[in-house]
Amino acid sequence: VPGQNYSMVTEFILVGFSNFPQHLLPAFFLLYLLMYLFTLLGNLLIMATVWSGRSLHTPMYLFLCALSTSEILFTVAITPRMLVDMLFTHRTITWAACASQMFFSFTFGFTHSFLLMIMGYDRYVAICHPLRYNVLMSNRSCARLVSWTWAGGSVMGMMVTLIVFHLTFCGSNVIHHFLCHVFSLLKLACGNENSSVTLAVILVCVSALMGCLFLIVLSYVFIVAAILRIPSAEGRHKTFSTCVSHLTVVIVHYSFASIIYLKPKGPHSMDSNTLMATTYTVFTPFLSPIIFSLRNKELKNAIKKSFQRKFTPLSS
């Protein structure tokens, strides 16, 4: 507004869990630390198993390795900062660090969604066009698809970050979140562009995520139609079992994302919003390696064999 003086914000204060009862913070810290470590170890175990097992050198498991990488990087961009802020009262974050965290969290988050989409496409080709699978999903094609997902995630992350951080932040610098959450930041911006920028961010994010979901659903429509044409029940079950782990992760991913971003506005407390946000940033990455390890029979057997080779003496 012309004629008014503003003090420009150069750093932000992350409220995070500071409003929670202090005696609960050690329990939250331990819980989230264990989930974070399990996420890292689970995804690293999947990657090591895939790369060490020749039978797993297929497009589906190449995409799974890329997915595990994106989940590791996504959690590294968010969770360590959240854990540190639980232990200390000094919870400030600089403007540049806040922008970096937003860029990386959106980049790896969108990359994760794009990878789930091409994993759905991989299952579609394998089931609906098995004779053309080796041609359509060659090593070069798979490498190109993975590269495009990372490039697309980076573009989306850069786009959202530039949209938000071209604004001027003045007055309050308190972010009611444990990370540089886009909508919490937009509330702190001064000027008359807030509503248009908020709408732009929503359109960019929703268009990308709903586009991915639409293509995944479309893939499974064709997959289900192909499975129903298989004459034997055993054949139908065996074919569908190759999709169960991916489909489960997709449902978990989009369900928790909907809880966070599509929940109706109401009298939610800041504390409840903070806990709800951890379901997507901490709990979903924690579940993913569990789902792939338990629901994918081939990967589960490979992990078992890997442990047996390391911890069981070789029989003569």
mmCIF file of C-alpha atoms in Angstrom, residues 91-240:
data_model
loop_
_atom_site.group_PDB
_atom_site.id
_atom_site.type_symbol
_atom_site.label_atom_id
_atom_site.label_comp_id
_atom_site.label_asym_id
_atom_site.label_seq_id
_atom_site.Cartn_x
_atom_site.Cartn_y
_atom_site.Cartn_z
ATOM 1 C CA ARG A 91 13.611 -22.233 15.297
ATOM 2 C CA THR A 92 14.523 -19.552 12.775
ATOM 3 C CA ILE A 93 15.213 -20.297 9.115
ATOM 4 C CA THR A 94 16.693 -17.833 6.634
ATOM 5 C CA TRP A 95 14.867 -16.641 3.523
ATOM 6 C CA ALA A 96 17.280 -18.555 1.268
ATOM 7 C CA ALA A 97 17.075 -21.762 3.331
ATOM 8 C CA CYS A 98 13.276 -21.551 3.315
ATOM 9 C CA ALA A 99 13.213 -21.137 -0.473
ATOM 10 C CA SER A 100 15.646 -24.059 -0.862
ATOM 11 C CA GLN A 101 13.545 -26.321 1.329
ATOM 12 C CA MET A 102 10.418 -25.478 -0.652
ATOM 13 C CA PHE A 103 12.198 -26.116 -3.961
ATOM 14 C CA PHE A 104 13.607 -29.494 -2.942
ATOM 15 C CA SER A 105 10.448 -30.722 -1.206
ATOM 16 C CA PHE A 106 8.306 -29.865 -4.243
ATOM 17 C CA THR A 107 10.889 -31.222 -6.686
ATOM 18 C CA PHE A 108 11.141 -34.617 -4.998
ATOM 19 C CA GLY A 109 7.409 -34.702 -4.226
ATOM 20 C CA PHE A 110 6.426 -34.130 -7.859
ATOM 21 C CA THR A 111 9.144 -36.528 -9.055
ATOM 22 C CA HIS A 112 7.585 -39.154 -6.786
ATOM 23 C CA SER A 113 4.168 -38.597 -8.392
ATOM 24 C CA PHE A 114 5.613 -38.708 -11.926
ATOM 25 C CA LEU A 115 7.440 -41.960 -11.122
ATOM 26 C CA LEU A 116 4.235 -43.535 -9.819
ATOM 27 C CA MET A 117 2.637 -42.541 -13.124
ATOM 28 C CA ILE A 118 5.290 -44.196 -15.308
ATOM 29 C CA MET A 119 5.231 -47.282 -13.061
ATOM 30 C CA GLY A 120 1.527 -47.505 -13.880
ATOM 31 C CA TYR A 121 2.414 -47.186 -17.572
ATOM 32 C CA ASP A 122 4.993 -49.973 -17.156
ATOM 33 C CA ARG A 123 2.332 -52.301 -15.716
ATOM 34 C CA TYR A 124 -0.050 -51.333 -18.539
ATOM 35 C CA VAL A 125 2.513 -52.234 -21.232
ATOM 36 C CA ALA A 126 3.516 -55.480 -19.461
ATOM 37 C CA ILE A 127 -0.078 -56.721 -19.172
ATOM 38 C CA CYS A 128 -1.819 -55.222 -22.196
ATOM 39 C CA HIS A 129 1.061 -55.375 -24.725
ATOM 40 C CA PRO A 130 3.381 -58.150 -23.482
ATOM 41 C CA LEU A 131 4.811 -58.920 -26.940
ATOM 42 C CA ARG A 132 5.936 -55.309 -27.391
ATOM 43 C CA TYR A 133 7.173 -54.871 -23.817
ATOM 44 C CA ASN A 134 10.889 -55.314 -24.582
ATOM 45 C CA VAL A 135 10.656 -52.776 -27.387
ATOM 46 C CA LEU A 136 8.556 -50.151 -25.587
ATOM 47 C CA MET A 137 10.396 -50.543 -22.277
ATOM 48 C CA SER A 138 13.972 -50.903 -23.495
ATOM 49 C CA ASN A 139 16.838 -49.722 -21.301
ATOM 50 C CA ARG A 140 17.109 -46.511 -23.300
ATOM 51 C CA SER A 141 13.361 -45.853 -23.049
ATOM 52 C CA CYS A 142 13.375 -46.471 -19.289
ATOM 53 C CA ALA A 143 16.371 -44.183 -18.747
ATOM 54 C CA ARG A 144 14.638 -41.504 -20.809
ATOM 55 C CA LEU A 145 11.399 -41.839 -18.803
ATOM 56 C CA VAL A 146 13.240 -41.602 -15.475
ATOM 57 C CA SER A 147 15.178 -38.570 -16.711
ATOM 58 C CA TRP A 148 11.953 -36.869 -17.753
ATOM 59 C CA THR A 149 10.391 -37.463 -14.330
ATOM 60 C CA TRP A 150 13.351 -35.844 -12.568
ATOM 61 C CA ALA A 151 13.409 -32.976 -15.046
ATOM 62 C CA GLY A 152 9.646 -32.506 -14.670
ATOM 63 C CA GLY A 153 9.891 -32.549 -10.883
ATOM 64 C CA SER A 154 12.665 -29.953 -10.972
ATOM 65 C CA VAL A 155 10.660 -27.691 -13.278
ATOM 66 C CA MET A 156 7.583 -27.948 -11.051
ATOM 67 C CA GLY A 157 9.632 -27.276 -7.914
ATOM 68 C CA MET A 158 11.306 -24.258 -9.501
ATOM 69 C CA MET A 159 7.997 -22.929 -10.820
ATOM 70 C CA VAL A 160 6.217 -23.069 -7.442
ATOM 71 C CA THR A 161 9.227 -21.634 -5.588
ATOM 72 C CA LEU A 162 9.592 -18.716 -8.008
ATOM 73 C CA ILE A 163 5.856 -17.977 -7.884
ATOM 74 C CA VAL A 164 5.917 -17.785 -4.079
ATOM 75 C CA PHE A 165 9.283 -16.118 -3.466
ATOM 76 C CA HIS A 166 8.886 -13.334 -5.990
ATOM 77 C CA LEU A 167 6.469 -11.879 -3.420
ATOM 78 C CA THR A 168 7.586 -9.492 -0.698
ATOM 79 C CA PHE A 169 7.269 -10.725 2.888
ATOM 80 C CA CYS A 170 6.749 -8.093 5.544
ATOM 81 C CA GLY A 171 5.327 -7.755 9.020
ATOM 82 C CA SER A 172 4.932 -11.135 10.715
ATOM 83 C CA ASN A 173 7.571 -13.774 9.977
ATOM 84 C CA VAL A 174 5.967 -16.609 11.951
ATOM 85 C CA ILE A 175 5.183 -19.726 9.896
ATOM 86 C CA HIS A 176 2.618 -21.920 11.636
ATOM 87 C CA HIS A 177 4.163 -25.119 10.352
ATOM 88 C CA PHE A 178 7.285 -27.267 10.826
ATOM 89 C CA LEU A 179 8.484 -26.565 7.268
ATOM 90 C CA CYS A 180 8.261 -23.756 4.745
ATOM 91 C CA HIS A 181 4.754 -24.706 3.737
ATOM 92 C CA VAL A 182 3.567 -22.861 0.663
ATOM 93 C CA PHE A 183 0.150 -21.752 1.940
ATOM 94 C CA SER A 184 1.495 -20.787 5.361
ATOM 95 C CA LEU A 185 4.066 -18.599 3.595
ATOM 96 C CA LEU A 186 1.510 -16.962 1.309
ATOM 97 C CA LYS A 187 -0.352 -15.714 4.388
ATOM 98 C CA LEU A 188 2.735 -13.682 5.328
ATOM 99 C CA ALA A 189 3.135 -11.943 1.967
ATOM 100 C CA CYS A 190 2.238 -8.283 1.684
ATOM 101 C CA GLY A 191 0.600 -6.639 -1.302
ATOM 102 C CA ASN A 192 -2.498 -7.337 -3.326
ATOM 103 C CA GLU A 193 -1.219 -10.353 -5.260
ATOM 104 C CA ASN A 194 -1.815 -12.982 -2.578
ATOM 105 C CA SER A 195 -5.113 -14.312 -3.892
ATOM 106 C CA SER A 196 -3.903 -14.556 -7.501
ATOM 107 C CA VAL A 197 -0.619 -16.210 -6.460
ATOM 108 C CA THR A 198 -2.474 -18.683 -4.234
ATOM 109 C CA LEU A 199 -4.760 -19.556 -7.138
ATOM 110 C CA ALA A 200 -1.751 -19.978 -9.458
ATOM 111 C CA VAL A 201 -0.010 -22.331 -7.003
ATOM 112 C CA ILE A 202 -3.193 -24.385 -6.563
ATOM 113 C CA LEU A 203 -3.702 -24.650 -10.325
ATOM 114 C CA VAL A 204 -0.088 -25.711 -10.942
ATOM 115 C CA CYS A 205 -0.073 -28.344 -8.181
ATOM 116 C CA VAL A 206 -3.564 -29.734 -8.730
ATOM 117 C CA SER A 207 -3.146 -29.890 -12.525
ATOM 118 C CA ALA A 208 0.088 -31.883 -12.231
ATOM 119 C CA LEU A 209 -1.094 -34.240 -9.487
ATOM 120 C CA MET A 210 -4.562 -34.833 -10.946
ATOM 121 C CA GLY A 211 -3.017 -35.334 -14.383
ATOM 122 C CA CYS A 212 -0.776 -38.069 -12.944
ATOM 123 C CA LEU A 213 -3.690 -39.652 -11.095
ATOM 124 C CA PHE A 214 -5.883 -39.589 -14.207
ATOM 125 C CA LEU A 215 -3.231 -41.396 -16.281
ATOM 126 C CA ILE A 216 -2.687 -43.958 -13.496
ATOM 127 C CA VAL A 217 -6.437 -44.637 -13.282
ATOM 128 C CA LEU A 218 -6.635 -44.870 -17.077
ATOM 129 C CA SER A 219 -3.782 -47.397 -17.087
ATOM 130 C CA TYR A 220 -5.581 -49.541 -14.528
ATOM 131 C CA VAL A 221 -8.851 -49.393 -16.455
ATOM 132 C CA PHE A 222 -7.078 -51.064 -19.396
ATOM 133 C CA ILE A 223 -5.200 -53.405 -17.030
ATOM 134 C CA VAL A 224 -8.391 -54.607 -15.349
ATOM 135 C CA ALA A 225 -10.074 -55.068 -18.734
ATOM 136 C CA ALA A 226 -7.115 -57.191 -19.894
ATOM 137 C CA ILE A 227 -7.065 -59.240 -16.677
ATOM 138 C CA LEU A 228 -10.790 -60.013 -16.942
ATOM 139 C CA ARG A 229 -10.155 -61.566 -20.364
ATOM 140 C CA ILE A 230 -7.754 -64.128 -18.834
ATOM 141 C CA PRO A 231 -9.713 -67.416 -18.677
ATOM 142 C CA SER A 232 -8.231 -68.966 -15.511
ATOM 143 C CA ALA A 233 -8.664 -67.565 -11.999
ATOM 144 C CA GLU A 234 -5.061 -68.460 -11.214
ATOM 145 C CA GLY A 235 -3.847 -66.496 -14.227
ATOM 146 C CA ARG A 236 -5.914 -63.478 -13.247
ATOM 147 C CA HIS A 237 -4.599 -63.588 -9.685
ATOM 148 C CA LYS A 238 -0.980 -63.994 -10.788
ATOM 149 C CA THR A 239 -1.223 -61.099 -13.239
ATOM 150 C CA PHE A 240 -2.942 -58.750 -10.819
#
